[in-house]
PDB file of C-alpha atoms and ligand atoms in Angstrom:
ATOM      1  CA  UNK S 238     110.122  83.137 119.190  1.00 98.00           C
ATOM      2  CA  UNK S 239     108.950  86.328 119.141  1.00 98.00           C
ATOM      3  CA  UNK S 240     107.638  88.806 117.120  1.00 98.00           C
ATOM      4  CA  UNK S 241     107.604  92.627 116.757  1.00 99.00           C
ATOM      5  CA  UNK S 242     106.647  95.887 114.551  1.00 98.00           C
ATOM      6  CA  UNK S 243     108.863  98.268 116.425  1.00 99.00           C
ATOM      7  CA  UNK S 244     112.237  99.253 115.341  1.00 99.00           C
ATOM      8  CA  UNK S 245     112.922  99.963 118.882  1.00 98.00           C
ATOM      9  CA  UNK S 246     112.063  96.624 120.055  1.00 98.00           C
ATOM     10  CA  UNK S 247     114.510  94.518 117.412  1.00 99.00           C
ATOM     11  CA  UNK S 248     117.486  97.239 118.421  1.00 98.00           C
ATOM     12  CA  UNK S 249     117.024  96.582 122.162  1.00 98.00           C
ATOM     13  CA  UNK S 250     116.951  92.460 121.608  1.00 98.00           C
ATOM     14  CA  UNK S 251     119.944  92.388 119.264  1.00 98.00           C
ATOM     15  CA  UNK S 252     121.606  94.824 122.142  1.00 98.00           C
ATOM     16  CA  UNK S 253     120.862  91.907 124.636  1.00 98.00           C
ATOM     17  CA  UNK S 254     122.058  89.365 122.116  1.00 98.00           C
ATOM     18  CA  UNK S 255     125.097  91.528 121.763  1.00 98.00           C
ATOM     19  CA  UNK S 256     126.169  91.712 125.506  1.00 98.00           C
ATOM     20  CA  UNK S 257     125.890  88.096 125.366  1.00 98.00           C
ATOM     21  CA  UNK S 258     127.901  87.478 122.717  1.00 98.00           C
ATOM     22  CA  UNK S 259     125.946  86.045 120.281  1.00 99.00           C
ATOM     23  CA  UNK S 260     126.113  85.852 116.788  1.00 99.00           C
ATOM     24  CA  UNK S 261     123.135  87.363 114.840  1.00 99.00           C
ATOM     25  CA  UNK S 262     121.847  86.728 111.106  1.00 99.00           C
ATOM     26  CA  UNK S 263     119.173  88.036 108.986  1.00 99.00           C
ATOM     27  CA  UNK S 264     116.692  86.886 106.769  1.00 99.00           C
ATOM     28  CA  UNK S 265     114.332  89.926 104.786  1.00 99.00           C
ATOM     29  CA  UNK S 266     111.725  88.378 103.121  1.00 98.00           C
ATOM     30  CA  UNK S 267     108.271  89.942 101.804  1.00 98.00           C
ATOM     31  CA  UNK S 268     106.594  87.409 103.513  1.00 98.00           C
ATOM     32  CA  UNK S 269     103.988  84.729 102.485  1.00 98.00           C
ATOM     33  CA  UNK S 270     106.816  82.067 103.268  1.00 98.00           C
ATOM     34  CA  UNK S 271     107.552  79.088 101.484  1.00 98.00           C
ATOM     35  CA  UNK S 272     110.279  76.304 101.129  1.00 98.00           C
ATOM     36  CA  UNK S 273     112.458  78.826  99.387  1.00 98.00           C
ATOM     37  CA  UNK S 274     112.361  81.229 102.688  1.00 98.00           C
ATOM     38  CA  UNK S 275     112.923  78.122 104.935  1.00 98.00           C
ATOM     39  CA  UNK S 276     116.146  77.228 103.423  1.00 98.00           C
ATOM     40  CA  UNK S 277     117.299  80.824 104.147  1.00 98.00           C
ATOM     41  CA  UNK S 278     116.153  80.418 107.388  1.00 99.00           C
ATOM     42  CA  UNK S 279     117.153  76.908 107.975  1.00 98.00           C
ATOM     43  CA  UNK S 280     121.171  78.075 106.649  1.00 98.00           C
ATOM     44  CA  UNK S 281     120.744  80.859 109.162  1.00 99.00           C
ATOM     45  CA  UNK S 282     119.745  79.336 111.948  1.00 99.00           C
ATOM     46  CA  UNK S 283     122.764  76.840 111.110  1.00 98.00           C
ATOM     47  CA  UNK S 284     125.444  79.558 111.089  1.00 99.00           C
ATOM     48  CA  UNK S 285     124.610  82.116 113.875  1.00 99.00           C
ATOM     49  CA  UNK S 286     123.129  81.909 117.714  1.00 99.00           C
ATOM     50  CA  UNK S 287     120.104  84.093 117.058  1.00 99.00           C
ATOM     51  CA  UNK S 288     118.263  84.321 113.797  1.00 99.00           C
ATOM     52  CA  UNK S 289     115.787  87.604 112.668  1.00 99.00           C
ATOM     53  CA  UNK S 290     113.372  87.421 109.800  1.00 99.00           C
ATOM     54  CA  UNK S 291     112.272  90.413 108.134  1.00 99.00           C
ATOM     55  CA  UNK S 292     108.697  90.165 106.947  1.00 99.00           C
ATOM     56  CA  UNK S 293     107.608  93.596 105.500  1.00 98.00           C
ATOM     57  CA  UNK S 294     105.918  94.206 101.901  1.00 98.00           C
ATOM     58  CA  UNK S 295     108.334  97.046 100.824  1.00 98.00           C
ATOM     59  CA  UNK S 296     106.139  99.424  99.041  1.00 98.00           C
ATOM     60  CA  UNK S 297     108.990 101.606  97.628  1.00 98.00           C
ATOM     61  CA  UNK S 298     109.995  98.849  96.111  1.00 98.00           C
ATOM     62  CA  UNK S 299     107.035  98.232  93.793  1.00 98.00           C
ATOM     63  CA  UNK S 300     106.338 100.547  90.950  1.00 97.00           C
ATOM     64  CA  UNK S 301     103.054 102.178  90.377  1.00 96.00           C
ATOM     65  CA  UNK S 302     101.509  99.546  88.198  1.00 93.00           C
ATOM     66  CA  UNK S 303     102.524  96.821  90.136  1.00 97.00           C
ATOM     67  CA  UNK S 304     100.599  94.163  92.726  1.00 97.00           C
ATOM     68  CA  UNK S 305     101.725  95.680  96.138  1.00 98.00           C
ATOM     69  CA  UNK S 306      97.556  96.168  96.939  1.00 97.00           C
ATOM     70  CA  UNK S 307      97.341  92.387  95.770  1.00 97.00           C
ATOM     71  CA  UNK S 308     100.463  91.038  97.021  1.00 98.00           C
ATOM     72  CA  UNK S 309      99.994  87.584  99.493  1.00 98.00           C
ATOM     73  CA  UNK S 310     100.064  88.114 102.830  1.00 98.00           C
ATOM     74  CA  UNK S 311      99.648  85.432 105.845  1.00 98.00           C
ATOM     75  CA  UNK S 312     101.682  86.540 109.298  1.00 98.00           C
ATOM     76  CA  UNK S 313     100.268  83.491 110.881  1.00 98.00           C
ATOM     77  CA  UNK S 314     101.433  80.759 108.697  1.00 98.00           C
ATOM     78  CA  UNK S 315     104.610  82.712 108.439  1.00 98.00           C
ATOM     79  CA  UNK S 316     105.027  83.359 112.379  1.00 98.00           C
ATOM     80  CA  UNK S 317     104.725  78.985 112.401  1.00 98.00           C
ATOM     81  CA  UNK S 318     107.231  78.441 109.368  1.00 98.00           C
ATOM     82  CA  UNK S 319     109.556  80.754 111.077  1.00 98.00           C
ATOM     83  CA  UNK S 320     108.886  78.672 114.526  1.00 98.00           C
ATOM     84  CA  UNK S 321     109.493  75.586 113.024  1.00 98.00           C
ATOM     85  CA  UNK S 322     112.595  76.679 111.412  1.00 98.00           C
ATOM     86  CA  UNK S 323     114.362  77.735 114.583  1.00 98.00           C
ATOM     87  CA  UNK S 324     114.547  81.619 114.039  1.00 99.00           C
ATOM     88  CA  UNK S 325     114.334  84.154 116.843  1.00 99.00           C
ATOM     89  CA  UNK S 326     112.339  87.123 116.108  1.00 99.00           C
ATOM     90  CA  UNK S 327     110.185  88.065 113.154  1.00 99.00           C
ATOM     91  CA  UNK S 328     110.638  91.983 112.605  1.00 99.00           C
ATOM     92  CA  UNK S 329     107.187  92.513 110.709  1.00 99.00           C
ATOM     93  CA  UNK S 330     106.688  96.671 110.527  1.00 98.00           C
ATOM     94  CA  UNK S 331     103.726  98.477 108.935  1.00 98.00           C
ATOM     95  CA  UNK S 332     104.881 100.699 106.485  1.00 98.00           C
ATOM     96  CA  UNK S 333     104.567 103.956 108.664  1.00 98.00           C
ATOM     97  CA  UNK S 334     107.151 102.425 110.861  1.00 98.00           C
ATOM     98  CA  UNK S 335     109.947 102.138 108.258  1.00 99.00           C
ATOM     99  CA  UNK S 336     108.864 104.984 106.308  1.00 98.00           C
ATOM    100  CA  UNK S 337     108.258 108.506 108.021  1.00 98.00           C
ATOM    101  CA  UNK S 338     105.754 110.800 105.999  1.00 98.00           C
ATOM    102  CA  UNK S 339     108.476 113.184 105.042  1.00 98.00           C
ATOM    103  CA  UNK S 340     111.128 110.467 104.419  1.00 98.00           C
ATOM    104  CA  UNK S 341     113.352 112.034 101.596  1.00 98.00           C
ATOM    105  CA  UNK S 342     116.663 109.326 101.831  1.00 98.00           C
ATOM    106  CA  UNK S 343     117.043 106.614  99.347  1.00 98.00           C
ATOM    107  CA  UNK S 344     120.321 104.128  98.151  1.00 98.00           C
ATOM    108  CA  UNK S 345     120.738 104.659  94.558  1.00 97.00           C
ATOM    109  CA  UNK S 346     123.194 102.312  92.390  1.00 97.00           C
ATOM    110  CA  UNK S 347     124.147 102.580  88.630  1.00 96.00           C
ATOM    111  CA  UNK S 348     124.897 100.116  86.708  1.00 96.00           C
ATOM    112  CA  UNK S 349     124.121  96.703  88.590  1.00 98.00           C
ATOM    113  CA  UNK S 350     120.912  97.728  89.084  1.00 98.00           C
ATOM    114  CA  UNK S 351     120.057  99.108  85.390  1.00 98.00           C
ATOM    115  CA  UNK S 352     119.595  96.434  83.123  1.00 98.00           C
ATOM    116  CA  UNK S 353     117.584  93.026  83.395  1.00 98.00           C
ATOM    117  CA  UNK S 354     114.281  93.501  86.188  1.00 98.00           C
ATOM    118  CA  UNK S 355     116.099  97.151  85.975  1.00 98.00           C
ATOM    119  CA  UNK S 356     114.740  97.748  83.025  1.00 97.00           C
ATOM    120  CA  UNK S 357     111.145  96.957  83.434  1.00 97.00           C
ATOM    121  CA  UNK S 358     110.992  98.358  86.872  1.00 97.00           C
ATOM    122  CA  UNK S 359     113.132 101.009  86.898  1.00 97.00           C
ATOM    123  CA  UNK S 360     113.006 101.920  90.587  1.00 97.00           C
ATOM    124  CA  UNK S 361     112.555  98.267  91.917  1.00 98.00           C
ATOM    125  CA  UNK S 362     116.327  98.298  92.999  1.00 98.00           C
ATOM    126  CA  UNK S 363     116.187 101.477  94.480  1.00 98.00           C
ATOM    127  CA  UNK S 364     113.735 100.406  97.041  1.00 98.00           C
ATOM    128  CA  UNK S 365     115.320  97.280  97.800  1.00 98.00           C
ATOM    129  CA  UNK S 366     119.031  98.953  98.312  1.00 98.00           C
ATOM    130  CA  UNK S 367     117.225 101.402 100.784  1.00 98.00           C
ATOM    131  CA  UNK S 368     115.213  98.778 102.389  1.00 99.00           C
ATOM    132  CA  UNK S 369     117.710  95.950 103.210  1.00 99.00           C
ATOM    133  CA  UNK S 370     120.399  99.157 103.879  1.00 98.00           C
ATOM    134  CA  UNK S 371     117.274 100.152 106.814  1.00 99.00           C
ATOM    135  CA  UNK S 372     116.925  96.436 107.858  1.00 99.00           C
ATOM    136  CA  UNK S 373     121.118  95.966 107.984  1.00 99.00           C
ATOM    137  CA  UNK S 374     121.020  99.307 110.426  1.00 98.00           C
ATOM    138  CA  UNK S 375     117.903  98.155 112.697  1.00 98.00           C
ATOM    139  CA  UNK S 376     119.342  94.515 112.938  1.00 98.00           C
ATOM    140  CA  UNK S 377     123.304  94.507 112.520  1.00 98.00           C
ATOM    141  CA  UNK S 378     123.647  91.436 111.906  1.00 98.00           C
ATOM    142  CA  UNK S 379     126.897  89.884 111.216  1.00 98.00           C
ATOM    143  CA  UNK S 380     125.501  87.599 108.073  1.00 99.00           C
ATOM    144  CA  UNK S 381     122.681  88.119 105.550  1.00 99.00           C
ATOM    145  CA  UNK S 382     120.692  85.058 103.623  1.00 99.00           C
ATOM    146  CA  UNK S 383     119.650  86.125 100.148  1.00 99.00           C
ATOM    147  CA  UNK S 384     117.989  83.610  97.239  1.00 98.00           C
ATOM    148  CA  UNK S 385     120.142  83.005  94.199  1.00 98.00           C
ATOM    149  CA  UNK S 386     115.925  83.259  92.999  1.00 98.00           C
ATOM    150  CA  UNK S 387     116.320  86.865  92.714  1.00 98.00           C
ATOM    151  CA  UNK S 388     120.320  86.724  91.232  1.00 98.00           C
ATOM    152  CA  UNK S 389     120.246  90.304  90.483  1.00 98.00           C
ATOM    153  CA  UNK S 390     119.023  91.493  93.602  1.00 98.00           C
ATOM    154  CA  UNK S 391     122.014  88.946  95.099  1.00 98.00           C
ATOM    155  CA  UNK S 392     124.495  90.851  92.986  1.00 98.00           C
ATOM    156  CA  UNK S 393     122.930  94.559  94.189  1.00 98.00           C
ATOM    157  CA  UNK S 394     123.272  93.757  97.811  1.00 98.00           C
ATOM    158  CA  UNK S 395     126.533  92.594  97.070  1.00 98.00           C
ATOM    159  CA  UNK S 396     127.428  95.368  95.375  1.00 98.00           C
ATOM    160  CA  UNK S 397     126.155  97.659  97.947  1.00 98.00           C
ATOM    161  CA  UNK S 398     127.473  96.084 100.867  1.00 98.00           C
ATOM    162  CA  UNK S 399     131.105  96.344  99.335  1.00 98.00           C
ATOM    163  CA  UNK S 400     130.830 100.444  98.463  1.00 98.00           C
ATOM    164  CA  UNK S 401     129.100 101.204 101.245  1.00 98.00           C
ATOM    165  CA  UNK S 402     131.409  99.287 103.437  1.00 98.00           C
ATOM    166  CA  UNK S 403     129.016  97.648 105.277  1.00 98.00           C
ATOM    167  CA  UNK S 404     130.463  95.169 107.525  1.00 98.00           C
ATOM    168  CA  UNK S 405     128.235  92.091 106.961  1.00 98.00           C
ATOM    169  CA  UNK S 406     128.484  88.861 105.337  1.00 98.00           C
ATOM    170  CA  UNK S 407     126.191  88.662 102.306  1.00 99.00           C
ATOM    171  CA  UNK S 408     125.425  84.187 101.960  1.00 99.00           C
ATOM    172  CA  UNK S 409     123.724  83.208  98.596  1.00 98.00           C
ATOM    173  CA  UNK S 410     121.367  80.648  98.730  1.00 98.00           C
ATOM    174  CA  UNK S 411     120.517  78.149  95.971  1.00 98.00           C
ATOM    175  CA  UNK S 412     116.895  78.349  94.070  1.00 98.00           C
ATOM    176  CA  UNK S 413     114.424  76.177  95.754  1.00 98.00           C
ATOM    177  CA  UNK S 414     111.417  74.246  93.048  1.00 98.00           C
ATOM    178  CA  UNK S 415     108.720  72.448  93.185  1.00 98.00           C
ATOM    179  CA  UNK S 416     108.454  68.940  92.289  1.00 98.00           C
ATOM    180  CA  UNK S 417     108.117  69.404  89.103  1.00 98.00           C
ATOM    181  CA  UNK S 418     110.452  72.199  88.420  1.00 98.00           C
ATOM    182  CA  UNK S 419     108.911  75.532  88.877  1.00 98.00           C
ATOM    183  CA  UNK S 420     111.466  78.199  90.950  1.00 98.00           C
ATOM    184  CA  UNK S 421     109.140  78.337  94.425  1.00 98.00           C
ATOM    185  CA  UNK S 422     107.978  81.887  94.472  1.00 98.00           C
ATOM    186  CA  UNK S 423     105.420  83.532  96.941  1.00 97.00           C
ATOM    187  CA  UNK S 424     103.942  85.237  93.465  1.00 97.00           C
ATOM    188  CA  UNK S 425     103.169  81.879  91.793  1.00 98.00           C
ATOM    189  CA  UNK S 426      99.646  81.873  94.030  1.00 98.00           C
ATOM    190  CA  UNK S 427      98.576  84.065  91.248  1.00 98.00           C
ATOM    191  CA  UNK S 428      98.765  81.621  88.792  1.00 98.00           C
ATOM    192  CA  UNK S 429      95.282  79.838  87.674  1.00 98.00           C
ATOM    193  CA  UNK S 430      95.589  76.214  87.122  1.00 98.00           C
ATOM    194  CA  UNK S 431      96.017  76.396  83.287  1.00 98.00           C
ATOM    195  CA  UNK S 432      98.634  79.049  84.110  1.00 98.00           C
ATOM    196  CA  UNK S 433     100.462  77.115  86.590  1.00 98.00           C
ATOM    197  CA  UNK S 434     100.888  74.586  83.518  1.00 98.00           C
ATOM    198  CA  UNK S 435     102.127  77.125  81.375  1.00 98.00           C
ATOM    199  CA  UNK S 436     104.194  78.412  83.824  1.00 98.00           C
ATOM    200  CA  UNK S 437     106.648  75.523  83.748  1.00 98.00           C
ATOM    201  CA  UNK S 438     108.297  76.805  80.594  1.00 98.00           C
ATOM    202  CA  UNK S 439     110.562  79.084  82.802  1.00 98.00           C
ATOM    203  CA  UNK S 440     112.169  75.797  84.451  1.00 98.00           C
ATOM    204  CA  UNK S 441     112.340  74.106  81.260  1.00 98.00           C
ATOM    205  CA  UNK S 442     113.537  76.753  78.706  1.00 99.00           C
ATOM    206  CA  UNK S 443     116.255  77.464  82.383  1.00 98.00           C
ATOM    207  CA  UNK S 444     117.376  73.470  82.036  1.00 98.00           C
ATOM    208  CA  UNK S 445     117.722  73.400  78.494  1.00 98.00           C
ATOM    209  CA  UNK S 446     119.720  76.435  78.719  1.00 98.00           C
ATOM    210  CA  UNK S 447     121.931  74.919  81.239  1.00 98.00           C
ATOM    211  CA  UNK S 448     122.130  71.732  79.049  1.00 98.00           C
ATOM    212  CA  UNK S 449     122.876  73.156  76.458  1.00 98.00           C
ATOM    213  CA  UNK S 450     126.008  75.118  78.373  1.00 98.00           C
ATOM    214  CA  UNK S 451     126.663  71.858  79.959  1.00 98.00           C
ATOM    215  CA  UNK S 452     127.353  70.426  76.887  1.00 98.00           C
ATOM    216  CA  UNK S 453     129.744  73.039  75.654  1.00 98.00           C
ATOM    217  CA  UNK S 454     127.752  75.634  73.887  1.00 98.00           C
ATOM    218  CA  UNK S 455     129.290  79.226  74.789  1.00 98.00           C
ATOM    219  CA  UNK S 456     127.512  81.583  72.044  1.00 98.00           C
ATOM    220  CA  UNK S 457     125.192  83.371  74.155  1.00 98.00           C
ATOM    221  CA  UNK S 458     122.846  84.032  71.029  1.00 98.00           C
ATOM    222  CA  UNK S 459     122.841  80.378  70.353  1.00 98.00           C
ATOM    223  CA  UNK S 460     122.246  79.590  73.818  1.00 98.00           C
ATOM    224  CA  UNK S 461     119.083  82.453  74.052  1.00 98.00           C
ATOM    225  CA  UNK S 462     117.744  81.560  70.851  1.00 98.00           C
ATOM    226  CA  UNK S 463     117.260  78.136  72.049  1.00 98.00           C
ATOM    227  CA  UNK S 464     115.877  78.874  75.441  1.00 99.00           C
ATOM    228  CA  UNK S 465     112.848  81.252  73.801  1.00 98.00           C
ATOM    229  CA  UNK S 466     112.028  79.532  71.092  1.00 98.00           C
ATOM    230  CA  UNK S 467     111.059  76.823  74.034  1.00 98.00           C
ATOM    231  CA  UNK S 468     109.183  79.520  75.912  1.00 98.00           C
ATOM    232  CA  UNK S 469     107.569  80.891  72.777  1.00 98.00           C
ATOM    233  CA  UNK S 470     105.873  77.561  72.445  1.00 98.00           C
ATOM    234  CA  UNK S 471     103.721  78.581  75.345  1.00 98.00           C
ATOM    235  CA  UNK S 472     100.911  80.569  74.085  1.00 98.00           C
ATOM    236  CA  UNK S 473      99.880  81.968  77.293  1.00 98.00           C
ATOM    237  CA  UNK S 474     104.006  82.843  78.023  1.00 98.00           C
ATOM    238  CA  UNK S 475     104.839  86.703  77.010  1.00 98.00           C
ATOM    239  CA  UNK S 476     108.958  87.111  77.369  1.00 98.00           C
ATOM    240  CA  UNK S 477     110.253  90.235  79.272  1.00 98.00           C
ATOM    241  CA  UNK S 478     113.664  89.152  78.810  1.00 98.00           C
ATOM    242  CA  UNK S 479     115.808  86.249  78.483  1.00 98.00           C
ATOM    243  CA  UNK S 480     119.810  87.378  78.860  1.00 98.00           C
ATOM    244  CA  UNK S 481     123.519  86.187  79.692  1.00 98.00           C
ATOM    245  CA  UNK S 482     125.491  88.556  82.083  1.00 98.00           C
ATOM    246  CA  UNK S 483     128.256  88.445  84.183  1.00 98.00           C
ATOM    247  CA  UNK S 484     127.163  87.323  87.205  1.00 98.00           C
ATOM    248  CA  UNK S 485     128.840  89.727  89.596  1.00 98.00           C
ATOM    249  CA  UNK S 486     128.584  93.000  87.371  1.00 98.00           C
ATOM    250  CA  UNK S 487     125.031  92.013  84.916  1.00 98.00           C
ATOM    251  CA  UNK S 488     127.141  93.626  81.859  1.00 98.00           C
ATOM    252  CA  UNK S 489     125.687  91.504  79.212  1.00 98.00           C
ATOM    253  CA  UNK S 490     127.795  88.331  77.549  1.00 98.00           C
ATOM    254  CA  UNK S 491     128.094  87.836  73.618  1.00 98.00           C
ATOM    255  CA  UNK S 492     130.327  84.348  74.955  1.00 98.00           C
ATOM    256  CA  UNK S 493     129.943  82.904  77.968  1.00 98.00           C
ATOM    257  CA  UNK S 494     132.941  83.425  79.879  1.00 98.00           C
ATOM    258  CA  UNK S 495     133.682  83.566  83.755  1.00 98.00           C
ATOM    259  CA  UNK S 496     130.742  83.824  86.119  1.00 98.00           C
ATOM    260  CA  UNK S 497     127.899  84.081  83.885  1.00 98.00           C
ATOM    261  CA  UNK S 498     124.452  84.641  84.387  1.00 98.00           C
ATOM    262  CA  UNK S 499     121.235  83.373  82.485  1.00 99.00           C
ATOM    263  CA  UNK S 500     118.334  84.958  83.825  1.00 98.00           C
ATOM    264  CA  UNK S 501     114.614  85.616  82.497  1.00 98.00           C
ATOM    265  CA  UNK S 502     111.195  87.579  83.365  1.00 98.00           C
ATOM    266  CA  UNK S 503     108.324  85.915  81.567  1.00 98.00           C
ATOM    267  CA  UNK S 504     104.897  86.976  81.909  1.00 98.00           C
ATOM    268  CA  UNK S 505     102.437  84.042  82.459  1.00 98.00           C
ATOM    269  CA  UNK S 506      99.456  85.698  81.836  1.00 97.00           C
ATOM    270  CA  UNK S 507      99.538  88.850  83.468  1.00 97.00           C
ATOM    271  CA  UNK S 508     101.828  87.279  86.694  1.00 98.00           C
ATOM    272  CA  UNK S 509     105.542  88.293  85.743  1.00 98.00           C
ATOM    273  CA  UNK S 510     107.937  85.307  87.054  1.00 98.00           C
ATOM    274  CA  UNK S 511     111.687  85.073  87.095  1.00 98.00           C
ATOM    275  CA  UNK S 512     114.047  82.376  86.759  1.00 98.00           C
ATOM    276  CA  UNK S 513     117.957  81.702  86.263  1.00 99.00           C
ATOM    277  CA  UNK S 514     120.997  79.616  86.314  1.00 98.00           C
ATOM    278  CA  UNK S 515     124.357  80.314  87.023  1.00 98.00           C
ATOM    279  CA  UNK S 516     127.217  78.776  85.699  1.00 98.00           C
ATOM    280  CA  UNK S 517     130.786  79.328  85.942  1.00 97.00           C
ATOM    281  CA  UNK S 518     133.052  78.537  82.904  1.00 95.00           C
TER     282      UNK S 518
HETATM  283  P1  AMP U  30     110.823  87.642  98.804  1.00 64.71           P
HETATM  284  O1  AMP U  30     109.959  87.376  99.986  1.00 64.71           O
HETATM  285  O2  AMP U  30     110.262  87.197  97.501  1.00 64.71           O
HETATM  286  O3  AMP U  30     111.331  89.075  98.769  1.00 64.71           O
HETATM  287  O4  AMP U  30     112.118  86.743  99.007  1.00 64.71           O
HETATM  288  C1  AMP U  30     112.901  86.847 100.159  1.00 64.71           C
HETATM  289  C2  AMP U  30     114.183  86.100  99.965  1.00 64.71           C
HETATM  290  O5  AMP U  30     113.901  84.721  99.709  1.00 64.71           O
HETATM  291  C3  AMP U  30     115.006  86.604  98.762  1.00 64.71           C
HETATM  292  O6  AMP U  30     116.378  86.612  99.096  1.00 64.71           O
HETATM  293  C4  AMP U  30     114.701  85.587  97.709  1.00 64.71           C
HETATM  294  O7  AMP U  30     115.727  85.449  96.742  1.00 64.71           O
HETATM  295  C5  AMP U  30     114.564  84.323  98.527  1.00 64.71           C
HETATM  296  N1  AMP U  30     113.777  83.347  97.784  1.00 64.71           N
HETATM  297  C6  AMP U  30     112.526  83.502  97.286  1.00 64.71           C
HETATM  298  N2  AMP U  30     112.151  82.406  96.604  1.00 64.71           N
HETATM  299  C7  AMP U  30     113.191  81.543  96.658  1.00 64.71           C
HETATM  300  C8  AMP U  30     113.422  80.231  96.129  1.00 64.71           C
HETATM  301  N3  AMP U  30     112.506  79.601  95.399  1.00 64.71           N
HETATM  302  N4  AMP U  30     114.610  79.653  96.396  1.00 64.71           N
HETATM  303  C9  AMP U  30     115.551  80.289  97.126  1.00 64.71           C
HETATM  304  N5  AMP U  30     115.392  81.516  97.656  1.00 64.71           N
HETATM  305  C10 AMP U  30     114.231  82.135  97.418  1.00 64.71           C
END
């Protein structure tokens, strides 16, 4: 496997793979990989000859207040997950690389991208649209892995890949947890122990939700209600939002109907974590 920090260097090894004839698929992550990232990988590595990971903290994709100074970082344990798993290349640019001092070009998408995390981080999906549109021009890969983790940013990409007509298979990948239930997420190293407790409301209030659903319940209020009443229990749990959505075009749900979407942001403390299920009906 190797690695590299130059755009250069990933065009001229997916040119080789090219002449070859090989198949090529790509994995971004922000890093800091965990069993969520390997089953993105692993899928990859399953469906195409040559596999790239993307390992790059996207700082136009955090806003002003957020943790990109505290974000996790680890390239070593990373460069041995992505070993183990099989891929090819690890793409891992500073910033300066991806981002020229005068750069003045970003991907910009209404709707999709306006309500849910939208909302609270207004231009979060802004600087992933540019980003992965950057990574999908460096790498041109013929198949992208994405976590259904982040289910809005799933439904972005999608989005963008079909109006832009970019010619690359987007794969969803189902949400990874811990043992006990928590949605694996590089953020959750923030979490003290007493947090990492109270954390666990975001899988429970999810399978309740999905129980409830399950069992025939299609009011989305009902279904809501339930779920944060659960999470209100925790005192150390502060909701962002808890919302039903279309899963393909996040327009918010009075009845669930079709693809739908439950997603949440709860702050646990001050970490903000996400969760979802999706459930067609
Ligand atoms: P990140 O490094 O957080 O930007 O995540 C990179 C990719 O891994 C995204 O497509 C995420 O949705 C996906 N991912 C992160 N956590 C999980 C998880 N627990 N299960 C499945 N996919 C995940």
């Amino acid at each position: 496997m190797e690695i590299t920090g130059l755009i250069n260097e990933v065009r001229e090894q997916v040119k080789e793979w090219r002449r070859q004839g090989l198949t090529v698929g790509l994995v971004p992550t922000m890093g800091y990989l965990h069993e969520g990232h390997k089953s993105l990988i692993d899928r990859a590595v399953t469906e195409n000859d040559k596999v790239v990971v993307s390992d790059f903290v996207n700082p136009i994709q955090f806003g002003a207040n957020e943790d990109l100074a505290t974000y996790p970082r680890d390239i070593e344990a990373d460069k041995r997950l992505c070993e183990q798993a099989g891929a090819d290349l690890i793409f891992h640019p500073e910033a300066e690389e991806m981002y020229a001092p005068d750069f003045s070009t970003y991907v910009e998408m209404q709707k999709v991208s306006e309500g849910l995390c939208g909302k609270t981080r207004p231009t979060h999906f802004r600087g992933v649209c540019t980003v992965v549109c950057k990574l999908f021009h460096i790498v041109m890969p013929d198949k992208a892995y994405f976590g259904q983790k982040d289910a809005q940013q799933l439904a972005v990409i999608r989005r963008m890949v079909r109006d832009l007509d970019m010619d690359i298979e987007i794969v969803g990948c189902p949400i990874i947890r811990e043992e006990d239930g928590l949605a694996k997420s590089s953020r959750n190293t923030y979490l003290s122990e007493e947090e990492r407790k109270a954390a666990l409301v975001l899988s429970k209030a999810v399978f309740h939700g999905e129980d409830r659903m399950k069992k025939g319940e299609r009011d989305a209020d009902t279904v809501l209600t339930a779920m944060k009443e659960l999470i209100e229990t925790e005192p150390l749990a502060k909701i962002d939002y808890v919302e039903m959505v279309n899963a393909d075009s996040m327009e918010p749900l009075a009845k669930a109907e079709g693809r739908v979407l439950v997603a949440m942001a709860v702050y646990i403390g001050t970490t903000r974590l996400i969760d979802n299920f999706i459930m067609e009906v």
